[in-house]
Amino acid sequence: MSDVLICEVGPRDGLQNAKHLMPTAAKKRWISALAAAGLREIEVGSFVPAKLIPAMADTAEVVAHARTLSGVKVVALAPNLKGFERAVAAGAHKITFPVSASRRHSESNVRMSPGQMVEEVRRCAASRDPHGPEIEGAVSTAFGCTMQGEVPEDDVVRIAAALAEFCDCVALADTVGYANPAQVRRVFRRVRDEIGDRLEGAHFHNTRGLGLANALAAWDEGVRAFDSSMAGLGGCPFAPGASGNVITEDLVFMFESMGVRTGIDLEKLLAARATLIDGLPQEPVYGHTPLAGLPKGFRAAA
Ligand code: COA
Ligand code: ZN
C-alpha cells in the first residue's frame, strides 16, 4: 500500500550523465537492490544510439533483467520511433519520451523541434498494438532552459495538451533545475486544468537545491508520481549545466516522515547505495538522509 509512487530514474538519468560506465552486471545488482527496497517503478535505461551515450548500450539486457523482478514496472526512455521499437522489442512496460518545450534544448537533445518531436511520439503511439507498453510524454525544460532561458508557460501547456491526445500519461520535467515552488504550483495547475488526470508525473532536478521544495509544491497540487535518483545522480548531457535529480533517499524520508506511505523500506534503500557505489566507485554521491542517518525513534508511515 502506498500513497505516492516514486520512480527511480538513476539507472537512466543518472548513468547517462556519469563520467564512468557502470558494468552491466553492476547495473543489474543495483536495480535488484532498488526493487528489494520496494521501488515499484524503475527507469532502467534508454534506447538511444550507443555512439551517442555509451552508458546506455546495454539497455535491452538491463530491461530483460528488470522484467524478472516481480512487481516492478520497467520504464525506458526513447527519443524516436527507432528507440520506441527497440524498447518494445526488449519488453519495457512503459516508454517515456522527452519532448522539450524549449526549441533550443529539443534541437540539441533529439535534433527535432518540439512540434516534430510531438509528431514523432504520435507516430509511435499510433504504431503500438493494444497490448503494447504504456506511453508517457514528458515535457522537458518545462520550467526553463539553460540555452533558451525562459520557457513560456503557454508552450508547456500547448505541448502537454498535444501529448495528452495520444499518450497514456504526461509528466512535467525540470530538466535543468530552474523551477521554484510557486512556479511548480502554477504550471501544474494550468496543465491539470487543460488535461486533467492525464497529468501524472513530476521530474525535478536538484541543481539549485530546490528539488524537495518543488516536489512538496507538486504534492500540494495533487501530484502523486515523482521521479528521483538514488544519491542524486543525474543530468542531461545535451543541456549544459544540468545536474542531479532530486535525491530518492531524501524524497522517501520527506514523505515517510510526513506520514505519506511510499511503499519503500528506508533502511533497505540506504543499504542499496552500497550496490551503486560498488558499481560506480568514482562518481560522487549525495544525500542528506544517508549522511545524517534516520532520526532517533523514526517510524515509517503506517
Ligand atoms: N537507437 C539506436 N540507433 C538509432 C536510434 C535509436 N533510438 N535512432 C537513430 N539511430 C541510428 C540510425 O539508425 C542511424 O544509424 P546509421 O548511421 O548506422 O545509419 C544513426 O543513428 C543516425 O540516425 P538519425 O535518425 O539521423 O538520428 P540523429 O543523428 O538525428 O539523432 C536521435 C537523433 C533522436 C537518435 C538522437 O538525438 C538521440 O538519441 N537523442 C537522445 C539523447 C538523450 O538520450 N538525451 C538524454 C535523455 S533526455
Ligand atoms: Zn532528468
mmCIF file of N, CA, C and O in Angstrom, residues 40-129:
data_model
loop_
_atom_site.group_PDB
_atom_site.id
_atom_site.type_symbol
_atom_site.label_atom_id
_atom_site.label_comp_id
_atom_site.label_asym_id
_atom_site.label_seq_id
_atom_site.Cartn_x
_atom_site.Cartn_y
_atom_site.Cartn_z
ATOM 1 N N ARG A 40 8.764 0.350 -7.054
ATOM 2 C CA ARG A 40 7.880 -0.408 -7.947
ATOM 3 C C ARG A 40 7.932 0.102 -9.378
ATOM 4 O O ARG A 40 7.315 -0.462 -10.271
ATOM 5 N N GLU A 41 8.626 1.205 -9.574
ATOM 6 C CA GLU A 41 8.804 1.707 -10.934
ATOM 7 C C GLU A 41 10.262 2.142 -11.051
ATOM 8 O O GLU A 41 10.745 2.933 -10.223
ATOM 9 N N ILE A 42 10.960 1.615 -12.054
ATOM 10 C CA ILE A 42 12.381 1.940 -12.226
ATOM 11 C C ILE A 42 12.631 2.221 -13.703
ATOM 12 O O ILE A 42 12.294 1.404 -14.565
ATOM 13 N N GLU A 43 13.194 3.407 -13.972
ATOM 14 C CA GLU A 43 13.582 3.734 -15.352
ATOM 15 C C GLU A 43 14.999 3.205 -15.531
ATOM 16 O O GLU A 43 15.960 3.758 -14.994
ATOM 17 N N VAL A 44 15.112 2.116 -16.269
ATOM 18 C CA VAL A 44 16.360 1.347 -16.238
ATOM 19 C C VAL A 44 17.343 1.740 -17.325
ATOM 20 O O VAL A 44 18.494 1.312 -17.306
ATOM 21 N N GLY A 45 16.908 2.546 -18.289
ATOM 22 C CA GLY A 45 17.839 2.939 -19.347
ATOM 23 C C GLY A 45 17.118 3.619 -20.483
ATOM 24 O O GLY A 45 15.923 3.933 -20.388
ATOM 25 N N SER A 46 17.862 3.870 -21.562
ATOM 26 C CA SER A 46 17.261 4.494 -22.730
ATOM 27 C C SER A 46 17.716 3.771 -23.983
ATOM 28 O O SER A 46 18.781 3.148 -24.009
ATOM 29 N N PHE A 47 16.885 3.873 -25.026
ATOM 30 C CA PHE A 47 17.202 3.271 -26.319
ATOM 31 C C PHE A 47 17.604 4.381 -27.277
ATOM 32 O O PHE A 47 16.802 4.880 -28.054
ATOM 33 N N VAL A 48 18.854 4.780 -27.132
ATOM 34 C CA VAL A 48 19.439 5.847 -27.950
ATOM 35 C C VAL A 48 20.670 5.248 -28.630
ATOM 36 O O VAL A 48 21.136 4.178 -28.225
ATOM 37 N N PRO A 49 21.199 5.899 -29.668
ATOM 38 C CA PRO A 49 22.382 5.323 -30.321
ATOM 39 C C PRO A 49 23.528 5.168 -29.316
ATOM 40 O O PRO A 49 23.850 6.099 -28.581
ATOM 41 N N ALA A 50 24.133 3.969 -29.295
ATOM 42 C CA ALA A 50 25.214 3.698 -28.340
ATOM 43 C C ALA A 50 26.384 4.646 -28.549
ATOM 44 O O ALA A 50 27.089 5.001 -27.601
ATOM 45 N N LYS A 51 26.559 5.089 -29.781
ATOM 46 C CA LYS A 51 27.643 6.037 -30.081
ATOM 47 C C LYS A 51 27.434 7.343 -29.318
ATOM 48 O O LYS A 51 28.385 7.981 -28.893
ATOM 49 N N LEU A 52 26.170 7.724 -29.191
ATOM 50 C CA LEU A 52 25.823 8.996 -28.560
ATOM 51 C C LEU A 52 25.973 8.905 -27.040
ATOM 52 O O LEU A 52 26.533 9.795 -26.399
ATOM 53 N N ILE A 53 25.434 7.842 -26.452
ATOM 54 C CA ILE A 53 25.509 7.657 -24.995
ATOM 55 C C ILE A 53 25.940 6.210 -24.728
ATOM 56 O O ILE A 53 25.094 5.310 -24.566
ATOM 57 N N PRO A 54 27.253 5.961 -24.661
ATOM 58 C CA PRO A 54 27.737 4.585 -24.486
ATOM 59 C C PRO A 54 27.194 3.906 -23.224
ATOM 60 O O PRO A 54 27.025 2.685 -23.214
ATOM 61 N N ALA A 55 26.878 4.684 -22.196
ATOM 62 C CA ALA A 55 26.384 4.096 -20.942
ATOM 63 C C ALA A 55 25.045 3.392 -21.121
ATOM 64 O O ALA A 55 24.649 2.591 -20.275
ATOM 65 N N MET A 56 24.345 3.671 -22.234
ATOM 66 C CA MET A 56 23.018 3.090 -22.455
ATOM 67 C C MET A 56 23.057 1.944 -23.476
ATOM 68 O O MET A 56 22.022 1.456 -23.912
ATOM 69 N N ALA A 57 24.262 1.511 -23.841
ATOM 70 C CA ALA A 57 24.383 0.486 -24.895
ATOM 71 C C ALA A 57 23.756 -0.846 -24.486
ATOM 72 O O ALA A 57 23.309 -1.620 -25.337
ATOM 73 N N ASP A 58 23.713 -1.121 -23.181
ATOM 74 C CA ASP A 58 23.232 -2.440 -22.721
ATOM 75 C C ASP A 58 21.782 -2.407 -22.217
ATOM 76 O O ASP A 58 21.351 -3.307 -21.495
ATOM 77 N N THR A 59 21.026 -1.383 -22.610
ATOM 78 C CA THR A 59 19.683 -1.227 -22.025
ATOM 79 C C THR A 59 18.777 -2.442 -22.266
ATOM 80 O O THR A 59 18.016 -2.821 -21.372
ATOM 81 N N ALA A 60 18.876 -3.072 -23.445
ATOM 82 C CA ALA A 60 17.980 -4.219 -23.700
ATOM 83 C C ALA A 60 18.238 -5.330 -22.678
ATOM 84 O O ALA A 60 17.298 -5.930 -22.138
ATOM 85 N N GLU A 61 19.505 -5.576 -22.396
ATOM 86 C CA GLU A 61 19.842 -6.624 -21.419
ATOM 87 C C GLU A 61 19.382 -6.219 -20.008
ATOM 88 O O GLU A 61 18.925 -7.055 -19.226
ATOM 89 N N VAL A 62 19.487 -4.938 -19.714
ATOM 90 C CA VAL A 62 19.070 -4.458 -18.389
ATOM 91 C C VAL A 62 17.544 -4.543 -18.248
ATOM 92 O O VAL A 62 17.028 -4.933 -17.197
ATOM 93 N N VAL A 63 16.837 -4.214 -19.322
ATOM 94 C CA VAL A 63 15.366 -4.352 -19.299
ATOM 95 C C VAL A 63 14.994 -5.821 -19.052
ATOM 96 O O VAL A 63 14.130 -6.127 -18.221
ATOM 97 N N ALA A 64 15.678 -6.721 -19.762
ATOM 98 C CA ALA A 64 15.366 -8.154 -19.612
ATOM 99 C C ALA A 64 15.552 -8.577 -18.155
ATOM 100 O O ALA A 64 14.727 -9.310 -17.595
ATOM 101 N N HIS A 65 16.615 -8.098 -17.525
ATOM 102 C CA HIS A 65 16.831 -8.431 -16.117
ATOM 103 C C HIS A 65 15.726 -7.834 -15.235
ATOM 104 O O HIS A 65 15.159 -8.524 -14.378
ATOM 105 N N ALA A 66 15.432 -6.566 -15.449
ATOM 106 C CA ALA A 66 14.443 -5.885 -14.594
ATOM 107 C C ALA A 66 13.071 -6.554 -14.704
ATOM 108 O O ALA A 66 12.299 -6.574 -13.734
ATOM 109 N N ARG A 67 12.772 -7.094 -15.883
ATOM 110 C CA ARG A 67 11.491 -7.775 -16.063
ATOM 111 C C ARG A 67 11.358 -9.032 -15.194
ATOM 112 O O ARG A 67 10.248 -9.511 -14.959
ATOM 113 N N THR A 68 12.484 -9.566 -14.728
ATOM 114 C CA THR A 68 12.405 -10.756 -13.870
ATOM 115 C C THR A 68 12.062 -10.389 -12.419
ATOM 116 O O THR A 68 11.828 -11.279 -11.601
ATOM 117 N N LEU A 69 12.077 -9.101 -12.093
ATOM 118 C CA LEU A 69 11.825 -8.675 -10.705
ATOM 119 C C LEU A 69 10.326 -8.443 -10.546
ATOM 120 O O LEU A 69 9.763 -7.549 -11.192
ATOM 121 N N SER A 70 9.696 -9.250 -9.703
ATOM 122 C CA SER A 70 8.229 -9.206 -9.677
ATOM 123 C C SER A 70 7.744 -7.896 -9.066
ATOM 124 O O SER A 70 8.348 -7.348 -8.143
ATOM 125 N N GLY A 71 6.666 -7.398 -9.632
ATOM 126 C CA GLY A 71 6.049 -6.181 -9.123
ATOM 127 C C GLY A 71 6.721 -4.899 -9.567
ATOM 128 O O GLY A 71 6.344 -3.814 -9.112
ATOM 129 N N VAL A 72 7.715 -4.992 -10.453
ATOM 130 C CA VAL A 72 8.405 -3.771 -10.898
ATOM 131 C C VAL A 72 7.925 -3.388 -12.296
ATOM 132 O O VAL A 72 7.939 -4.213 -13.214
ATOM 133 N N LYS A 73 7.497 -2.138 -12.433
ATOM 134 C CA LYS A 73 7.187 -1.613 -13.761
ATOM 135 C C LYS A 73 8.493 -1.105 -14.359
ATOM 136 O O LYS A 73 9.147 -0.241 -13.782
ATOM 137 N N VAL A 74 8.859 -1.683 -15.504
ATOM 138 C CA VAL A 74 10.156 -1.384 -16.121
ATOM 139 C C VAL A 74 9.964 -0.274 -17.156
ATOM 140 O O VAL A 74 9.248 -0.446 -18.145
ATOM 141 N N VAL A 75 10.616 0.857 -16.896
ATOM 142 C CA VAL A 75 10.465 2.031 -17.751
ATOM 143 C C VAL A 75 11.741 2.230 -18.553
ATOM 144 O O VAL A 75 12.850 2.014 -18.039
ATOM 145 N N ALA A 76 11.593 2.639 -19.817
ATOM 146 C CA ALA A 76 12.753 3.002 -20.633
ATOM 147 C C ALA A 76 12.434 4.272 -21.400
ATOM 148 O O ALA A 76 11.275 4.533 -21.737
ATOM 149 N N LEU A 77 13.464 5.047 -21.671
ATOM 150 C CA LEU A 77 13.296 6.277 -22.450
ATOM 151 C C LEU A 77 13.595 5.982 -23.915
ATOM 152 O O LEU A 77 14.508 5.218 -24.233
ATOM 153 N N ALA A 78 12.802 6.602 -24.784
ATOM 154 C CA ALA A 78 13.071 6.512 -26.229
ATOM 155 C C ALA A 78 13.007 7.914 -26.810
ATOM 156 O O ALA A 78 12.142 8.715 -26.431
ATOM 157 N N PRO A 79 13.911 8.234 -27.755
ATOM 158 C CA PRO A 79 13.900 9.575 -28.335
ATOM 159 C C PRO A 79 13.229 9.641 -29.703
ATOM 160 O O PRO A 79 13.086 10.728 -30.259
ATOM 161 N N ASN A 80 12.879 8.473 -30.253
ATOM 162 C CA ASN A 80 12.307 8.454 -31.610
ATOM 163 C C ASN A 80 11.682 7.078 -31.873
ATOM 164 O O ASN A 80 11.703 6.193 -30.993
ATOM 165 N N LEU A 81 11.175 6.922 -33.097
ATOM 166 C CA LEU A 81 10.488 5.670 -33.452
ATOM 167 C C LEU A 81 11.422 4.464 -33.337
ATOM 168 O O LEU A 81 11.036 3.414 -32.832
ATOM 169 N N LYS A 82 12.660 4.638 -33.783
ATOM 170 C CA LYS A 82 13.600 3.514 -33.707
ATOM 171 C C LYS A 82 13.825 3.103 -32.241
ATOM 172 O O LYS A 82 13.837 1.917 -31.919
ATOM 173 N N GLY A 83 13.984 4.072 -31.380
ATOM 174 C CA GLY A 83 14.158 3.785 -29.954
ATOM 175 C C GLY A 83 12.915 3.117 -29.372
ATOM 176 O O GLY A 83 13.005 2.197 -28.552
ATOM 177 N N PHE A 84 11.751 3.589 -29.821
ATOM 178 C CA PHE A 84 10.482 3.004 -29.361
ATOM 179 C C PHE A 84 10.405 1.529 -29.769
ATOM 180 O O PHE A 84 10.078 0.662 -28.959
ATOM 181 N N GLU A 85 10.757 1.255 -31.024
ATOM 182 C CA GLU A 85 10.683 -0.139 -31.497
ATOM 183 C C GLU A 85 11.663 -1.025 -30.729
ATOM 184 O O GLU A 85 11.349 -2.164 -30.378
ATOM 185 N N ARG A 86 12.833 -0.487 -30.440
ATOM 186 C CA ARG A 86 13.808 -1.268 -29.665
ATOM 187 C C ARG A 86 13.277 -1.507 -28.240
ATOM 188 O O ARG A 86 13.453 -2.589 -27.669
ATOM 189 N N ALA A 87 12.646 -0.487 -27.666
ATOM 190 C CA ALA A 87 12.117 -0.614 -26.296
ATOM 191 C C ALA A 87 10.979 -1.632 -26.245
ATOM 192 O O ALA A 87 10.886 -2.426 -25.304
ATOM 193 N N VAL A 88 10.124 -1.613 -27.274
ATOM 194 C CA VAL A 88 9.015 -2.578 -27.336
ATOM 195 C C VAL A 88 9.591 -3.989 -27.472
ATOM 196 O O VAL A 88 9.181 -4.918 -26.760
ATOM 197 N N ALA A 89 10.573 -4.142 -28.369
ATOM 198 C CA ALA A 89 11.168 -5.470 -28.591
ATOM 199 C C ALA A 89 11.826 -5.987 -27.304
ATOM 200 O O ALA A 89 11.793 -7.187 -27.022
ATOM 201 N N ALA A 90 12.385 -5.092 -26.516
ATOM 202 C CA ALA A 90 13.062 -5.503 -25.281
ATOM 203 C C ALA A 90 12.056 -5.848 -24.179
ATOM 204 O O ALA A 90 12.402 -6.525 -23.211
ATOM 205 N N GLY A 91 10.832 -5.341 -24.309
ATOM 206 C CA GLY A 91 9.800 -5.672 -23.334
ATOM 207 C C GLY A 91 9.613 -4.642 -22.227
ATOM 208 O O GLY A 91 9.110 -4.978 -21.145
ATOM 209 N N ALA A 92 9.971 -3.389 -22.481
ATOM 210 C CA ALA A 92 9.715 -2.343 -21.474
ATOM 211 C C ALA A 92 8.209 -2.238 -21.227
ATOM 212 O O ALA A 92 7.417 -2.330 -22.168
ATOM 213 N N HIS A 93 7.830 -2.049 -19.965
ATOM 214 C CA HIS A 93 6.404 -1.925 -19.638
ATOM 215 C C HIS A 93 5.881 -0.520 -19.922
ATOM 216 O O HIS A 93 4.690 -0.328 -20.154
ATOM 217 N N LYS A 94 6.790 0.444 -19.830
ATOM 218 C CA LYS A 94 6.391 1.843 -20.032
ATOM 219 C C LYS A 94 7.529 2.535 -20.762
ATOM 220 O O LYS A 94 8.696 2.317 -20.436
ATOM 221 N N ILE A 95 7.175 3.354 -21.737
ATOM 222 C CA ILE A 95 8.196 4.040 -22.531
ATOM 223 C C ILE A 95 7.942 5.539 -22.420
ATOM 224 O O ILE A 95 6.811 6.002 -22.621
ATOM 225 N N THR A 96 8.993 6.255 -22.061
ATOM 226 C CA THR A 96 8.842 7.692 -21.862
ATOM 227 C C THR A 96 9.626 8.444 -22.928
ATOM 228 O O THR A 96 10.725 8.033 -23.305
ATOM 229 N N PHE A 97 9.020 9.509 -23.427
ATOM 230 C CA PHE A 97 9.629 10.311 -24.499
ATOM 231 C C PHE A 97 9.926 11.718 -23.981
ATOM 232 O O PHE A 97 9.028 12.368 -23.432
ATOM 233 N N PRO A 98 11.147 12.211 -24.196
ATOM 234 C CA PRO A 98 11.441 13.584 -23.786
ATOM 235 C C PRO A 98 11.011 14.569 -24.880
ATOM 236 O O PRO A 98 11.549 14.558 -25.977
ATOM 237 N N VAL A 99 10.037 15.382 -24.564
ATOM 238 C CA VAL A 99 9.554 16.388 -25.519
ATOM 239 C C VAL A 99 9.828 17.759 -24.916
ATOM 240 O O VAL A 99 9.112 18.210 -24.024
ATOM 241 N N SER A 100 10.871 18.391 -25.380
ATOM 242 C CA SER A 100 11.281 19.661 -24.775
ATOM 243 C C SER A 100 10.349 20.788 -25.178
ATOM 244 O O SER A 100 10.011 20.929 -26.351
ATOM 245 N N ALA A 101 9.991 21.593 -24.197
ATOM 246 C CA ALA A 101 9.223 22.793 -24.509
ATOM 247 C C ALA A 101 10.142 23.879 -25.062
ATOM 248 O O ALA A 101 9.689 24.793 -25.738
ATOM 249 N N SER A 102 11.425 23.774 -24.782
ATOM 250 C CA SER A 102 12.409 24.707 -25.334
ATOM 251 C C SER A 102 12.887 24.190 -26.692
ATOM 252 O O SER A 102 13.373 23.067 -26.799
ATOM 253 N N ARG A 103 12.752 25.035 -27.702
ATOM 254 C CA ARG A 103 13.199 24.635 -29.040
ATOM 255 C C ARG A 103 14.702 24.356 -29.045
ATOM 256 O O ARG A 103 15.159 23.364 -29.615
ATOM 257 N N ARG A 104 15.464 25.213 -28.376
ATOM 258 C CA ARG A 104 16.919 25.043 -28.367
ATOM 259 C C ARG A 104 17.306 23.701 -27.751
ATOM 260 O O ARG A 104 18.158 22.986 -28.261
ATOM 261 N N HIS A 105 16.687 23.355 -26.617
ATOM 262 C CA HIS A 105 17.025 22.084 -25.981
ATOM 263 C C HIS A 105 16.549 20.916 -26.835
ATOM 264 O O HIS A 105 17.254 19.914 -26.991
ATOM 265 N N SER A 106 15.379 21.042 -27.420
ATOM 266 C CA SER A 106 14.845 19.955 -28.235
ATOM 267 C C SER A 106 15.794 19.665 -29.397
ATOM 268 O O SER A 106 16.126 18.504 -29.677
ATOM 269 N N GLU A 107 16.249 20.725 -30.053
ATOM 270 C CA GLU A 107 17.145 20.525 -31.203
ATOM 271 C C GLU A 107 18.478 19.922 -30.756
ATOM 272 O O GLU A 107 19.062 19.084 -31.440
ATOM 273 N N SER A 108 18.956 20.348 -29.596
ATOM 274 C CA SER A 108 20.216 19.805 -29.092
ATOM 275 C C SER A 108 20.046 18.345 -28.645
ATOM 276 O O SER A 108 20.903 17.498 -28.877
ATOM 277 N N ASN A 109 18.916 18.052 -28.052
ATOM 278 C CA ASN A 109 18.717 16.737 -27.431
ATOM 279 C C ASN A 109 18.282 15.679 -28.433
ATOM 280 O O ASN A 109 18.815 14.564 -28.433
ATOM 281 N N VAL A 110 17.305 16.003 -29.260
ATOM 282 C CA VAL A 110 16.762 14.968 -30.168
ATOM 283 C C VAL A 110 16.824 15.385 -31.642
ATOM 284 O O VAL A 110 16.307 14.682 -32.515
ATOM 285 N N ARG A 111 17.437 16.521 -31.907
ATOM 286 C CA ARG A 111 17.595 17.027 -33.293
ATOM 287 C C ARG A 111 16.260 17.193 -33.999
ATOM 288 O O ARG A 111 16.134 16.965 -35.198
ATOM 289 N N MET A 112 15.251 17.524 -33.200
ATOM 290 C CA MET A 112 13.924 17.824 -33.754
ATOM 291 C C MET A 112 13.389 19.045 -33.019
ATOM 292 O O MET A 112 13.750 19.280 -31.862
ATOM 293 N N SER A 113 12.501 19.787 -33.684
ATOM 294 C CA SER A 113 11.811 20.873 -32.992
ATOM 295 C C SER A 113 10.787 20.239 -32.049
ATOM 296 O O SER A 113 10.439 19.058 -32.206
ATOM 297 N N PRO A 114 10.262 21.011 -31.097
ATOM 298 C CA PRO A 114 9.218 20.448 -30.228
ATOM 299 C C PRO A 114 8.040 19.898 -31.037
ATOM 300 O O PRO A 114 7.542 18.800 -30.751
ATOM 301 N N GLY A 115 7.621 20.618 -32.064
ATOM 302 C CA GLY A 115 6.493 20.163 -32.888
ATOM 303 C C GLY A 115 6.808 18.854 -33.604
ATOM 304 O O GLY A 115 5.966 17.943 -33.654
ATOM 305 N N GLN A 116 8.025 18.754 -34.145
ATOM 306 C CA GLN A 116 8.417 17.499 -34.817
ATOM 307 C C GLN A 116 8.464 16.340 -33.827
ATOM 308 O O GLN A 116 8.088 15.214 -34.149
ATOM 309 N N MET A 117 8.911 16.629 -32.608
ATOM 310 C CA MET A 117 9.004 15.570 -31.598
ATOM 311 C C MET A 117 7.605 15.096 -31.180
ATOM 312 O O MET A 117 7.373 13.897 -31.001
ATOM 313 N N VAL A 118 6.673 16.035 -31.052
ATOM 314 C CA VAL A 118 5.284 15.639 -30.749
ATOM 315 C C VAL A 118 4.784 14.686 -31.838
ATOM 316 O O VAL A 118 4.174 13.639 -31.552
ATOM 317 N N GLU A 119 5.075 15.015 -33.088
ATOM 318 C CA GLU A 119 4.619 14.153 -34.197
ATOM 319 C C GLU A 119 5.312 12.788 -34.157
ATOM 320 O O GLU A 119 4.717 11.766 -34.479
ATOM 321 N N GLU A 120 6.584 12.771 -33.749
ATOM 322 C CA GLU A 120 7.321 11.504 -33.631
ATOM 323 C C GLU A 120 6.647 10.603 -32.571
ATOM 324 O O GLU A 120 6.473 9.405 -32.776
ATOM 325 N N VAL A 121 6.278 11.208 -31.445
ATOM 326 C CA VAL A 121 5.620 10.422 -30.389
ATOM 327 C C VAL A 121 4.241 9.953 -30.872
ATOM 328 O O VAL A 121 3.828 8.820 -30.608
ATOM 329 N N ARG A 122 3.569 10.824 -31.626
ATOM 330 C CA ARG A 122 2.250 10.447 -32.161
ATOM 331 C C ARG A 122 2.382 9.203 -33.060
ATOM 332 O O ARG A 122 1.587 8.269 -32.960
ATOM 333 N N ARG A 123 3.429 9.195 -33.883
ATOM 334 C CA ARG A 123 3.674 8.036 -34.758
ATOM 335 C C ARG A 123 3.913 6.765 -33.941
ATOM 336 O O ARG A 123 3.406 5.701 -34.268
ATOM 337 N N CYS A 124 4.681 6.896 -32.863
ATOM 338 C CA CYS A 124 4.959 5.731 -32.006
ATOM 339 C C CYS A 124 3.659 5.217 -31.395
ATOM 340 O O CYS A 124 3.386 4.009 -31.402
ATOM 341 N N ALA A 125 2.860 6.150 -30.865
ATOM 342 C CA ALA A 125 1.606 5.754 -30.219
ATOM 343 C C ALA A 125 0.689 5.069 -31.227
ATOM 344 O O ALA A 125 0.025 4.071 -30.913
ATOM 345 N N ALA A 126 0.669 5.586 -32.463
ATOM 346 C CA ALA A 126 -0.212 5.018 -33.492
ATOM 347 C C ALA A 126 0.245 3.622 -33.900
ATOM 348 O O ALA A 126 -0.565 2.795 -34.308
ATOM 349 N N SER A 127 1.550 3.358 -33.765
ATOM 350 C CA SER A 127 2.084 2.080 -34.251
ATOM 351 C C SER A 127 1.986 0.968 -33.202
ATOM 352 O O SER A 127 2.263 -0.183 -33.496
ATOM 353 N N ARG A 128 1.593 1.327 -32.009
ATOM 354 C CA ARG A 128 1.658 0.278 -30.965
ATOM 355 C C ARG A 128 0.418 -0.600 -30.990
ATOM 356 O O ARG A 128 -0.660 -0.153 -31.354
ATOM 357 N N ASP A 129 0.609 -1.850 -30.557
ATOM 358 C CA ASP A 129 -0.559 -2.729 -30.541
ATOM 359 C C ASP A 129 -1.283 -2.561 -29.207
ATOM 360 O O ASP A 129 -0.737 -2.010 -28.254
#
